[in-house]
Amino acid sequence: MPAARESGRCFTCRIEMPGNQIKRCGRCKGPQYCSEQCQLADWPSHKGSCQRQTVWYDKYRACEDGSIHEGRLELITWPSPTEGTGWGACLLEEADDLKRKFETQFNGDQNKFFKYWPQGFRWTCCGTDGGMTWGCDHHGTGKKPCTCDYCRAGTPLPDDIYRERSATRYGLRLERGPDPRS
């Protein structure tokens, strides 16, 4: 299990760890653990999803709080009139320039473009943008219990959050919760 640089929480025991102590699954580089014991304890639930990296965004699935995104990371290519954003979830006036940069400077390579503009992507499991690394609020659809405050309190998302209209949630049918396992 190679060490990572960022700080975060153990996926199994939820303990906070400094960056030099984080260990990740050596095969898929996904979940982060505080020890080999925690990795072994999580293996029965993790082994079904553990694969060698096959898509470019697999290395970004693990969040700082120890949760894992289980959806796809996709480039936002649609406008959001409520936010005034266009292609790449940037200001409408800058969308054409950003798209041109993606096509010319990055040659359409989403992996390279993600490093430059992570907020232009979204996770399909929770509707958060690619630049947010604090957790996947899946509200009951993931392999592990959701760790958001609403699920832990046993309450569903309030209307103003659940019905939020944004580029990152466009076209997704997200769970409202609460996750009964939280």
PDB file of C-alpha atoms in Angstrom:
ATOM      1  CA  MET A   1       0.000   0.000   0.000  1.00  0.00           C
ATOM      2  CA  PRO A   2       1.740   3.161  -1.165  1.00  0.00           C
ATOM      3  CA  ALA A   3       1.513   6.287   0.968  1.00  0.00           C
ATOM      4  CA  ALA A   4      -0.320   9.357  -0.314  1.00  0.00           C
ATOM      5  CA  ARG A   5       0.409  13.024   0.384  1.00  0.00           C
ATOM      6  CA  GLU A   6      -2.969  14.480   1.373  1.00  0.00           C
ATOM      7  CA  SER A   7      -4.676  14.128   4.738  1.00  0.00           C
ATOM      8  CA  GLY A   8      -7.965  12.342   5.280  1.00  0.00           C
ATOM      9  CA  ARG A   9      -9.970   9.720   7.133  1.00  0.00           C
ATOM     10  CA  CYS A  10      -9.616   5.965   7.210  1.00  0.00           C
ATOM     11  CA  PHE A  11     -12.347   4.360   5.109  1.00  0.00           C
ATOM     12  CA  THR A  12     -12.904   1.684   7.778  1.00  0.00           C
ATOM     13  CA  CYS A  13     -12.475   3.196  11.249  1.00  0.00           C
ATOM     14  CA  ARG A  14     -12.966   6.875  10.202  1.00  0.00           C
ATOM     15  CA  ILE A  15      -9.885   8.075  12.165  1.00  0.00           C
ATOM     16  CA  GLU A  16      -8.294  11.306  10.889  1.00  0.00           C
ATOM     17  CA  MET A  17      -4.756  10.777   9.530  1.00  0.00           C
ATOM     18  CA  PRO A  18      -1.931  13.072   8.466  1.00  0.00           C
ATOM     19  CA  GLY A  19      -0.871  12.702   4.830  1.00  0.00           C
ATOM     20  CA  ASN A  20       2.308  10.757   5.528  1.00  0.00           C
ATOM     21  CA  GLN A  21       0.322   7.984   7.282  1.00  0.00           C
ATOM     22  CA  ILE A  22      -2.409   7.394   4.675  1.00  0.00           C
ATOM     23  CA  LYS A  23      -2.233   4.091   2.879  1.00  0.00           C
ATOM     24  CA  ARG A  24      -4.298   3.201  -0.165  1.00  0.00           C
ATOM     25  CA  CYS A  25      -5.365  -0.062  -1.711  1.00  0.00           C
ATOM     26  CA  GLY A  26      -2.301  -1.140  -3.685  1.00  0.00           C
ATOM     27  CA  ARG A  27      -4.385  -2.566  -6.495  1.00  0.00           C
ATOM     28  CA  CYS A  28      -6.977   0.108  -7.316  1.00  0.00           C
ATOM     29  CA  LYS A  29      -5.483   3.091  -5.419  1.00  0.00           C
ATOM     30  CA  GLY A  30      -9.013   3.842  -4.181  1.00  0.00           C
ATOM     31  CA  PRO A  31      -9.922   3.698  -0.481  1.00  0.00           C
ATOM     32  CA  GLN A  32      -7.542   5.117   2.094  1.00  0.00           C
ATOM     33  CA  TYR A  33      -6.697   3.294   5.299  1.00  0.00           C
ATOM     34  CA  CYS A  34      -4.812   4.008   8.510  1.00  0.00           C
ATOM     35  CA  SER A  35      -3.404   0.476   8.768  1.00  0.00           C
ATOM     36  CA  GLU A  36      -3.198  -2.914   7.121  1.00  0.00           C
ATOM     37  CA  GLN A  37      -5.701  -4.214   9.690  1.00  0.00           C
ATOM     38  CA  CYS A  38      -8.325  -1.706   8.541  1.00  0.00           C
ATOM     39  CA  GLN A  39      -7.674  -2.616   4.919  1.00  0.00           C
ATOM     40  CA  LEU A  40      -8.132  -6.317   5.700  1.00  0.00           C
ATOM     41  CA  ALA A  41     -11.321  -5.598   7.651  1.00  0.00           C
ATOM     42  CA  ASP A  42     -12.739  -3.698   4.651  1.00  0.00           C
ATOM     43  CA  TRP A  43     -11.664  -6.272   2.059  1.00  0.00           C
ATOM     44  CA  PRO A  44     -14.937  -8.313   2.060  1.00  0.00           C
ATOM     45  CA  SER A  45     -16.917  -5.234   0.968  1.00  0.00           C
ATOM     46  CA  HIS A  46     -14.159  -3.697  -1.178  1.00  0.00           C
ATOM     47  CA  LYS A  47     -13.094  -6.742  -3.189  1.00  0.00           C
ATOM     48  CA  GLY A  48     -16.144  -6.663  -5.465  1.00  0.00           C
ATOM     49  CA  SER A  49     -15.288  -3.176  -6.693  1.00  0.00           C
ATOM     50  CA  CYS A  50     -11.494  -3.484  -6.506  1.00  0.00           C
ATOM     51  CA  GLN A  51      -9.964  -3.539  -9.946  1.00  0.00           C
ATOM     52  CA  ARG A  52      -6.832  -2.303 -11.537  1.00  0.00           C
ATOM     53  CA  GLN A  53      -7.399   1.248 -12.737  1.00  0.00           C
ATOM     54  CA  THR A  54      -9.306   1.064 -15.979  1.00  0.00           C
ATOM     55  CA  VAL A  55     -10.615   4.614 -16.337  1.00  0.00           C
ATOM     56  CA  TRP A  56      -8.648   7.810 -15.835  1.00  0.00           C
ATOM     57  CA  TYR A  57     -10.751   9.100 -12.918  1.00  0.00           C
ATOM     58  CA  ASP A  58     -10.466   6.020 -10.669  1.00  0.00           C
ATOM     59  CA  LYS A  59      -7.552   7.658  -8.852  1.00  0.00           C
ATOM     60  CA  TYR A  60      -9.854  10.524  -7.788  1.00  0.00           C
ATOM     61  CA  ARG A  61     -12.624   8.388  -6.217  1.00  0.00           C
ATOM     62  CA  ALA A  62     -11.371   8.518  -2.602  1.00  0.00           C
ATOM     63  CA  CYS A  63     -12.471  11.561  -0.603  1.00  0.00           C
ATOM     64  CA  GLU A  64     -10.763  13.225   2.337  1.00  0.00           C
ATOM     65  CA  ASP A  65     -13.435  11.885   4.713  1.00  0.00           C
ATOM     66  CA  GLY A  66     -12.748   8.287   3.633  1.00  0.00           C
ATOM     67  CA  SER A  67     -15.826   7.856   1.440  1.00  0.00           C
ATOM     68  CA  ILE A  68     -15.572   6.693  -2.163  1.00  0.00           C
ATOM     69  CA  HIS A  69     -17.367   8.027  -5.232  1.00  0.00           C
ATOM     70  CA  GLU A  70     -19.064   5.091  -6.938  1.00  0.00           C
ATOM     71  CA  GLY A  71     -20.329   6.956 -10.002  1.00  0.00           C
ATOM     72  CA  ARG A  72     -18.625   8.328 -13.085  1.00  0.00           C
ATOM     73  CA  LEU A  73     -16.682  11.577 -13.286  1.00  0.00           C
ATOM     74  CA  GLU A  74     -18.041  13.362 -16.325  1.00  0.00           C
ATOM     75  CA  LEU A  75     -17.310  16.626 -18.045  1.00  0.00           C
ATOM     76  CA  ILE A  76     -20.155  19.156 -17.750  1.00  0.00           C
ATOM     77  CA  THR A  77     -21.006  20.140 -21.324  1.00  0.00           C
ATOM     78  CA  TRP A  78     -24.478  21.648 -20.755  1.00  0.00           C
ATOM     79  CA  PRO A  79     -25.445  25.195 -19.757  1.00  0.00           C
ATOM     80  CA  SER A  80     -27.105  26.056 -16.461  1.00  0.00           C
ATOM     81  CA  PRO A  81     -29.345  29.111 -16.841  1.00  0.00           C
ATOM     82  CA  THR A  82     -29.982  29.264 -13.074  1.00  0.00           C
ATOM     83  CA  GLU A  83     -26.237  29.611 -12.401  1.00  0.00           C
ATOM     84  CA  GLY A  84     -25.305  31.522 -15.553  1.00  0.00           C
ATOM     85  CA  THR A  85     -22.737  28.896 -16.502  1.00  0.00           C
ATOM     86  CA  GLY A  86     -21.952  27.222 -19.797  1.00  0.00           C
ATOM     87  CA  TRP A  87     -19.687  24.458 -21.106  1.00  0.00           C
ATOM     88  CA  GLY A  88     -17.292  23.271 -18.395  1.00  0.00           C
ATOM     89  CA  ALA A  89     -19.418  24.892 -15.668  1.00  0.00           C
ATOM     90  CA  CYS A  90     -17.647  28.212 -16.131  1.00  0.00           C
ATOM     91  CA  LEU A  91     -19.153  31.665 -16.630  1.00  0.00           C
ATOM     92  CA  LEU A  92     -21.280  31.741 -19.747  1.00  0.00           C
ATOM     93  CA  GLU A  93     -19.058  34.417 -21.351  1.00  0.00           C
ATOM     94  CA  GLU A  94     -15.957  32.227 -20.902  1.00  0.00           C
ATOM     95  CA  ALA A  95     -17.450  28.879 -22.004  1.00  0.00           C
ATOM     96  CA  ASP A  96     -16.398  29.056 -25.666  1.00  0.00           C
ATOM     97  CA  ASP A  97     -12.811  29.923 -24.730  1.00  0.00           C
ATOM     98  CA  LEU A  98     -12.642  27.087 -22.198  1.00  0.00           C
ATOM     99  CA  LYS A  99     -14.006  24.573 -24.705  1.00  0.00           C
ATOM    100  CA  ARG A 100     -11.470  25.739 -27.307  1.00  0.00           C
ATOM    101  CA  LYS A 101      -8.674  25.349 -24.725  1.00  0.00           C
ATOM    102  CA  PHE A 102      -9.890  21.786 -23.971  1.00  0.00           C
ATOM    103  CA  GLU A 103      -9.802  20.922 -27.668  1.00  0.00           C
ATOM    104  CA  THR A 104      -6.517  22.617 -28.605  1.00  0.00           C
ATOM    105  CA  GLN A 105      -4.257  22.836 -25.541  1.00  0.00           C
ATOM    106  CA  PHE A 106      -5.418  19.551 -23.961  1.00  0.00           C
ATOM    107  CA  ASN A 107      -6.271  17.742 -27.229  1.00  0.00           C
ATOM    108  CA  GLY A 108      -9.558  16.532 -25.718  1.00  0.00           C
ATOM    109  CA  ASP A 109      -7.750  14.625 -22.947  1.00  0.00           C
ATOM    110  CA  GLN A 110     -10.157  14.673 -19.992  1.00  0.00           C
ATOM    111  CA  ASN A 111      -7.525  13.491 -17.509  1.00  0.00           C
ATOM    112  CA  LYS A 112      -5.226  16.428 -18.278  1.00  0.00           C
ATOM    113  CA  PHE A 113      -8.139  18.842 -18.443  1.00  0.00           C
ATOM    114  CA  PHE A 114      -9.428  17.640 -15.041  1.00  0.00           C
ATOM    115  CA  LYS A 115      -6.102  18.609 -13.452  1.00  0.00           C
ATOM    116  CA  TYR A 116      -6.525  22.087 -14.924  1.00  0.00           C
ATOM    117  CA  TRP A 117     -10.300  22.558 -14.378  1.00  0.00           C
ATOM    118  CA  PRO A 118     -11.747  20.019 -11.850  1.00  0.00           C
ATOM    119  CA  GLN A 119     -14.840  22.139 -11.164  1.00  0.00           C
ATOM    120  CA  GLY A 120     -15.897  21.503 -14.774  1.00  0.00           C
ATOM    121  CA  PHE A 121     -16.646  17.855 -13.936  1.00  0.00           C
ATOM    122  CA  ARG A 122     -19.256  16.147 -11.746  1.00  0.00           C
ATOM    123  CA  TRP A 123     -19.670  12.831  -9.965  1.00  0.00           C
ATOM    124  CA  THR A 124     -22.827  11.053 -11.117  1.00  0.00           C
ATOM    125  CA  CYS A 125     -23.260   9.276  -7.765  1.00  0.00           C
ATOM    126  CA  CYS A 126     -23.841  12.420  -5.696  1.00  0.00           C
ATOM    127  CA  GLY A 127     -23.951  15.407  -8.045  1.00  0.00           C
ATOM    128  CA  THR A 128     -20.941  17.179  -6.534  1.00  0.00           C
ATOM    129  CA  ASP A 129     -18.342  18.831  -8.723  1.00  0.00           C
ATOM    130  CA  GLY A 130     -15.003  17.175  -9.336  1.00  0.00           C
ATOM    131  CA  GLY A 131     -13.116  19.778  -7.302  1.00  0.00           C
ATOM    132  CA  MET A 132     -14.935  18.858  -4.077  1.00  0.00           C
ATOM    133  CA  THR A 133     -13.005  16.242  -2.133  1.00  0.00           C
ATOM    134  CA  TRP A 134     -14.763  16.106   1.244  1.00  0.00           C
ATOM    135  CA  GLY A 135     -17.190  13.262   0.546  1.00  0.00           C
ATOM    136  CA  CYS A 136     -19.804  11.523  -1.510  1.00  0.00           C
ATOM    137  CA  ASP A 137     -23.277  12.125  -0.062  1.00  0.00           C
ATOM    138  CA  HIS A 138     -25.024   9.191  -1.700  1.00  0.00           C
ATOM    139  CA  HIS A 139     -27.855   9.048   0.885  1.00  0.00           C
ATOM    140  CA  GLY A 140     -28.246   5.271   0.852  1.00  0.00           C
ATOM    141  CA  THR A 141     -27.127   4.159  -2.604  1.00  0.00           C
ATOM    142  CA  GLY A 142     -23.467   3.383  -1.869  1.00  0.00           C
ATOM    143  CA  LYS A 143     -21.767   0.289  -0.505  1.00  0.00           C
ATOM    144  CA  LYS A 144     -20.958   2.069   2.758  1.00  0.00           C
ATOM    145  CA  PRO A 145     -23.330   4.194   4.866  1.00  0.00           C
ATOM    146  CA  CYS A 146     -23.589   7.836   3.862  1.00  0.00           C
ATOM    147  CA  THR A 147     -21.652  10.092   6.227  1.00  0.00           C
ATOM    148  CA  CYS A 148     -23.437  13.394   5.573  1.00  0.00           C
ATOM    149  CA  ASP A 149     -24.955  15.255   8.539  1.00  0.00           C
ATOM    150  CA  TYR A 150     -28.525  14.660   7.346  1.00  0.00           C
ATOM    151  CA  CYS A 151     -28.140  10.890   7.045  1.00  0.00           C
ATOM    152  CA  ARG A 152     -26.380  10.668  10.420  1.00  0.00           C
ATOM    153  CA  ALA A 153     -29.260  12.645  11.983  1.00  0.00           C
ATOM    154  CA  GLY A 154     -31.793  10.344  10.307  1.00  0.00           C
ATOM    155  CA  THR A 155     -33.495  13.091   8.309  1.00  0.00           C
ATOM    156  CA  PRO A 156     -34.006  13.482   4.542  1.00  0.00           C
ATOM    157  CA  LEU A 157     -32.437  16.337   2.629  1.00  0.00           C
ATOM    158  CA  PRO A 158     -34.506  19.531   2.932  1.00  0.00           C
ATOM    159  CA  ASP A 159     -36.350  20.692  -0.199  1.00  0.00           C
ATOM    160  CA  ASP A 160     -33.990  23.619  -0.826  1.00  0.00           C
ATOM    161  CA  ILE A 161     -31.042  21.208  -1.073  1.00  0.00           C
ATOM    162  CA  TYR A 162     -32.776  18.246  -2.709  1.00  0.00           C
ATOM    163  CA  ARG A 163     -34.464  20.325  -5.411  1.00  0.00           C
ATOM    164  CA  GLU A 164     -31.393  22.495  -6.076  1.00  0.00           C
ATOM    165  CA  ARG A 165     -31.030  23.190  -9.784  1.00  0.00           C
ATOM    166  CA  SER A 166     -27.384  23.279 -10.753  1.00  0.00           C
ATOM    167  CA  ALA A 167     -25.128  22.137 -13.568  1.00  0.00           C
ATOM    168  CA  THR A 168     -23.697  19.374 -11.378  1.00  0.00           C
ATOM    169  CA  ARG A 169     -27.145  17.904 -10.678  1.00  0.00           C
ATOM    170  CA  TYR A 170     -28.668  18.324 -14.139  1.00  0.00           C
ATOM    171  CA  GLY A 171     -30.291  15.084 -15.306  1.00  0.00           C
ATOM    172  CA  LEU A 172     -29.430  13.077 -12.162  1.00  0.00           C
ATOM    173  CA  ARG A 173     -31.985  11.350  -9.946  1.00  0.00           C
ATOM    174  CA  LEU A 174     -30.312  11.537  -6.557  1.00  0.00           C
ATOM    175  CA  GLU A 175     -31.542   9.889  -3.382  1.00  0.00           C
ATOM    176  CA  ARG A 176     -33.023  12.094  -0.696  1.00  0.00           C
ATOM    177  CA  GLY A 177     -32.102   9.907   2.244  1.00  0.00           C
ATOM    178  CA  PRO A 178     -31.715   9.358   5.020  1.00  0.00           C
ATOM    179  CA  ASP A 179     -29.433   6.362   4.684  1.00  0.00           C
ATOM    180  CA  PRO A 180     -30.787   3.959   7.336  1.00  0.00           C
ATOM    181  CA  ARG A 181     -27.273   2.542   7.860  1.00  0.00           C
ATOM    182  CA  SER A 182     -25.841   5.905   8.992  1.00  0.00           C
TER     183      SER A 182
END
